[in-house]
Amino acid sequence: MGDDRRVAPGGGGGGGGGGAAEHRGGPELRRATVAALYRYPVKSMLGEPLEAVEISDRGLSGDRRFALLDAETGKVASAKNPRLWRELLRCAATLTEAGPPRITGPDGTEVPTAAALSALVGREVTLTDVPPPAGTLDRSRPEQVLAAGLETAVEADTVQFGSASPPGTFFDFAPVHVITTSTLRRIGELGPRGTAEAERYRPNLVIDTDEADGFVEHTWTGRDLHITDGPILRVIASTPRCAIPTLAHGDLPRDPDALRVLAHHHRVPALPGRAPEPCAGVYAQVVRGGWVREGDVIRL
């Protein structure tokens, strides 16, 4: 999301947050549990699955802790501009006890230096854990990417970081992204392949629910998700999708239908007053921190 989607940031651990979000109502959940947890130590690289993780107002511990900076433009490298940065989604990053993350390339070998990373992506980059002042990235217009392909230069919007996140973080908008298994099932049902992989949509939490509504989380805006007796997440907006879900992710091949299905079947306003756009999943802020684990029960 860009500057025009600002909401009041949450207070992480104290209360408050998402002041501009509208409560859209919706039924109580019949059953919901945490099915999977992911963090992404380096922005736009593959994430690492977790069984348990601590969460705070800055998101999952270690999530988007690092990013690459483009030496030529000063902007943060993001696969939202796939013509330049789609190769990042074939790299994997894992946190280490101290120091920089361990990064491996598409062939599984370690990429130990900035020079090696630059050679891999074809541009001079540096790895940093400090967002630049007024940090920005380029977000190619996703439907133009669908129409023109990955090699064509299309229009791009310059996006500032984290209008609903704490300062000094690399989040595009808010610190937590949630998607449900019912939404993934519905995308698969509407698409030609019959499947939709969670990894394409880069969630932090996958919530397993038997709700019949395939996009049930879009009714949660303004509501709180209570995770067992620990963290509380406040849902503040639907997640508009860029071109990233369509790209190759590690061993997953390119799949334009990961976005095309949403463009045809699920266009909704990400926030009240915005024009409808393809959405899947929701953004959340952290009202109360704590530990979250696979299998934890979720209630609204």
XYZ file of C-alpha atoms in Angstrom:
300
model
C 0.000 0.000 0.000
C 1.107 3.561 -0.604
C 0.741 6.922 1.104
C -2.938 7.299 0.228
C -3.844 4.324 2.421
C -2.784 5.770 5.758
C -4.440 4.703 8.977
C -3.545 5.469 12.571
C -0.702 3.138 13.590
C -1.362 0.815 16.497
C 0.242 1.076 19.882
C 1.639 -2.462 19.997
C 1.311 -3.897 23.465
C -0.917 -1.135 24.793
C -4.103 -0.990 22.751
C -5.209 1.498 20.153
C -4.557 1.254 16.443
C -6.358 1.104 13.137
C -8.394 4.177 14.016
C -9.499 4.765 10.428
C -10.568 1.191 9.841
C -14.266 0.461 9.496
C -15.901 -2.495 11.223
C -17.664 -4.375 8.455
C -19.267 -6.893 10.771
C -19.581 -10.536 9.879
C -20.316 -13.797 11.662
C -18.289 -15.267 14.464
C -15.764 -17.915 13.458
C -17.005 -21.474 13.832
C -13.469 -22.852 14.015
C -10.098 -21.271 13.440
C -6.541 -22.219 14.298
C -3.055 -21.131 13.271
C -2.162 -23.481 10.420
C 1.229 -22.022 9.506
C 3.643 -19.241 10.446
C 6.159 -17.545 8.144
C 8.708 -14.798 8.491
C 10.785 -13.210 5.758
C 14.180 -12.099 7.132
C 15.101 -10.265 3.915
C 12.442 -8.298 2.105
C 11.235 -10.009 -1.105
C 13.239 -13.170 -0.473
C 11.694 -16.523 0.385
C 10.462 -16.895 3.945
C 11.165 -19.482 6.596
C 8.354 -21.542 8.171
C 8.191 -21.501 11.954
C 6.493 -23.607 14.584
C 6.417 -20.765 17.135
C 7.493 -17.118 17.192
C 7.215 -14.065 19.383
C 5.187 -11.182 18.007
C 5.283 -7.490 18.949
C 4.183 -4.170 17.487
C 7.087 -4.652 15.040
C 5.578 -7.878 13.733
C 6.988 -11.383 13.981
C 10.446 -11.413 15.520
C 12.981 -11.048 12.693
C 10.413 -10.457 9.960
C 11.608 -8.081 7.213
C 14.583 -7.226 9.389
C 16.810 -6.722 6.347
C 16.448 -5.426 2.803
C 18.585 -4.735 -0.227
C 19.228 -1.148 -1.301
C 19.705 -0.332 -4.982
C 22.926 1.688 -5.260
C 21.719 3.502 -8.382
C 18.327 4.713 -7.150
C 18.636 4.520 -3.354
C 15.348 2.638 -3.292
C 14.660 -0.624 -1.502
C 14.720 -3.656 -3.795
C 11.285 -5.246 -4.037
C 9.853 -7.906 -6.312
C 6.834 -5.625 -6.627
C 8.928 -4.364 -9.526
C 9.402 -7.788 -11.140
C 11.337 -6.604 -14.192
C 14.246 -5.666 -11.904
C 13.863 -7.778 -8.800
C 11.984 -11.032 -9.470
C 15.188 -13.029 -8.927
C 14.959 -12.194 -5.207
C 12.036 -14.609 -4.915
C 14.341 -17.453 -5.899
C 16.675 -16.655 -2.987
C 16.120 -17.854 0.571
C 17.128 -16.097 3.779
C 17.341 -17.469 7.313
C 18.267 -15.606 10.479
C 21.494 -16.381 12.274
C 22.359 -15.966 15.958
C 24.160 -12.715 15.239
C 25.082 -10.676 12.234
C 23.607 -10.810 8.739
C 21.219 -13.540 7.597
C 22.332 -16.588 5.670
C 21.269 -16.132 2.051
C 21.229 -18.920 -0.513
C 20.725 -18.543 -4.233
C 18.449 -20.482 -6.601
C 20.903 -23.401 -6.734
C 21.053 -23.653 -2.931
C 24.603 -22.338 -2.562
C 25.347 -19.557 -0.105
C 25.578 -15.974 -1.354
C 28.023 -14.565 1.213
C 28.767 -11.003 0.080
C 27.126 -7.897 -1.330
C 29.196 -8.367 -4.476
C 27.797 -11.884 -4.907
C 24.263 -10.610 -4.345
C 24.820 -7.858 -6.895
C 26.023 -10.372 -9.448
C 23.002 -12.559 -8.776
C 20.385 -9.820 -9.257
C 22.249 -7.914 -11.952
C 22.374 -4.588 -10.089
C 24.674 -3.150 -7.453
C 23.054 -3.631 -4.054
C 23.894 -3.489 -0.370
C 22.263 -5.399 2.484
C 20.988 -3.225 5.332
C 18.890 -3.455 8.471
C 18.307 0.313 8.603
C 15.611 1.756 6.327
C 16.807 4.902 4.556
C 15.117 8.187 5.491
C 11.816 8.437 3.625
C 12.510 4.952 2.287
C 10.629 4.011 -0.868
C 10.221 1.181 -3.341
C 8.675 0.853 -6.791
C 5.390 -1.036 -7.219
C 4.725 -1.908 -10.840
C 1.059 -1.683 -11.733
C 0.058 -5.330 -11.510
C -2.498 -5.522 -14.294
C -0.011 -3.904 -16.676
C 2.493 -6.614 -15.700
C -0.134 -9.253 -16.481
C -0.812 -7.719 -19.880
C 2.746 -6.819 -20.923
C 4.867 -9.552 -19.324
C 7.844 -9.459 -17.000
C 10.445 -7.965 -19.334
C 8.456 -4.887 -20.324
C 8.892 -1.610 -18.465
C 5.434 -0.682 -17.181
C 4.162 2.180 -15.058
C 5.178 2.003 -11.418
C 4.069 3.830 -8.301
C 6.621 4.978 -5.743
C 5.513 3.650 -2.359
C 6.679 4.839 1.050
C 7.062 2.348 3.849
C 4.733 1.381 6.577
C 2.139 4.101 7.134
C 0.534 1.652 9.599
C 3.821 0.295 10.974
C 6.326 1.519 13.569
C 9.064 3.796 12.177
C 12.288 2.124 11.151
C 10.691 -1.002 9.674
C 10.612 -2.368 6.118
C 6.902 -3.237 5.999
C 4.997 -1.945 2.985
C 1.971 -1.052 5.092
C 1.311 -2.940 8.339
C 3.455 -5.392 10.350
C 1.326 -8.537 10.043
C -0.305 -10.170 7.031
C -2.984 -12.841 7.489
C -4.699 -15.143 4.998
C -7.158 -18.004 5.556
C -7.234 -21.505 4.162
C -10.780 -20.823 2.956
C -9.478 -17.999 0.752
C -6.690 -20.171 -0.614
C -9.215 -22.936 -1.366
C -11.502 -20.494 -3.155
C -8.696 -19.061 -5.295
C -7.803 -22.623 -6.262
C -11.399 -23.455 -7.118
C -11.679 -20.395 -9.351
C -8.354 -20.968 -11.096
C -7.450 -23.479 -13.783
C -4.880 -25.349 -11.679
C -7.220 -26.049 -8.758
C -4.608 -25.073 -6.162
C -3.360 -21.877 -4.563
C -0.140 -21.973 -2.561
C 0.063 -19.812 0.554
C 3.720 -19.035 -0.218
C 2.727 -16.967 -3.252
C 0.821 -14.488 -1.062
C 3.599 -14.200 1.554
C 1.473 -14.283 4.717
C 2.790 -14.263 8.257
C -0.150 -16.266 9.571
C -2.230 -18.801 7.678
C -5.463 -19.318 9.588
C -7.225 -22.633 9.087
C -10.992 -22.168 9.024
C -13.917 -24.189 7.719
C -15.843 -21.033 6.791
C -17.715 -21.481 3.516
C -17.033 -17.870 2.478
C -13.821 -18.073 0.507
C -12.787 -14.543 1.421
C -14.032 -14.525 4.985
C -11.171 -12.439 6.407
C -12.356 -9.429 4.426
C -15.307 -9.200 6.840
C -12.922 -8.826 9.800
C -11.799 -5.231 9.254
C -11.943 -3.343 12.537
C -12.147 -6.541 14.576
C -9.587 -8.159 16.877
C -8.147 -11.639 16.462
C -7.374 -13.182 19.860
C -4.739 -15.907 19.608
C -5.274 -18.387 22.467
C -4.559 -16.291 25.591
C -1.692 -14.339 24.075
C -1.384 -11.909 21.165
C -4.237 -9.764 19.887
C -4.181 -8.591 16.264
C -6.424 -5.831 14.940
C -7.414 -6.238 11.299
C -7.189 -2.856 9.584
C -7.400 -3.376 5.819
C -7.718 -5.871 3.002
C -4.489 -6.634 1.162
C -4.326 -5.403 -2.445
C -2.222 -7.744 -4.519
C 0.727 -6.739 -6.663
C 2.451 -8.897 -9.281
C 4.414 -10.913 -6.690
C 1.974 -13.861 -6.406
C 2.348 -14.471 -10.152
C 6.137 -14.855 -10.012
C 8.266 -17.949 -9.551
C 8.860 -18.549 -5.835
C 11.742 -20.947 -5.330
C 10.549 -24.184 -6.931
C 7.030 -22.847 -7.552
C 6.676 -21.848 -11.226
C 5.264 -18.595 -12.501
C 1.456 -18.464 -12.259
C -0.325 -15.383 -13.676
C -3.650 -16.814 -12.479
C -2.620 -16.167 -8.869
C -3.505 -12.532 -9.593
C -5.844 -12.949 -12.561
C -8.370 -14.923 -10.480
C -8.577 -12.071 -7.974
C -8.819 -9.454 -10.708
C -11.822 -11.280 -12.164
C -13.534 -12.549 -9.017
C -12.531 -10.569 -5.942
C -12.140 -6.849 -6.414
C -12.913 -4.996 -3.174
C -11.873 -1.678 -1.620
C -8.785 -2.269 0.515
C -10.026 0.546 2.752
C -13.324 2.449 2.763
C -13.347 5.081 0.033
C -10.801 3.354 -2.190
C -11.619 1.986 -5.607
C -12.036 -1.818 -5.752
C -8.864 -3.757 -6.559
C -7.773 -7.411 -6.476
C -7.378 -8.405 -2.817
C -6.521 -11.544 -0.860
C -5.763 -11.640 2.851
C -5.760 -8.795 5.341
C -3.304 -6.506 7.118
C -3.196 -6.315 10.899
C -1.526 -4.371 13.671
C -0.509 -5.808 17.026
C -2.624 -4.666 19.963
C -0.960 -7.051 22.417
C 2.222 -9.004 21.849
C 3.230 -12.488 22.918
C 4.011 -15.906 21.499
C 2.047 -17.538 18.716
C 2.324 -21.222 17.826
C 1.012 -23.585 15.196
C -2.321 -24.957 16.374
C -3.229 -21.944 18.523
C -6.942 -21.229 18.567
C -8.192 -17.982 17.016
C -11.327 -16.145 18.092
C -12.826 -12.845 17.003
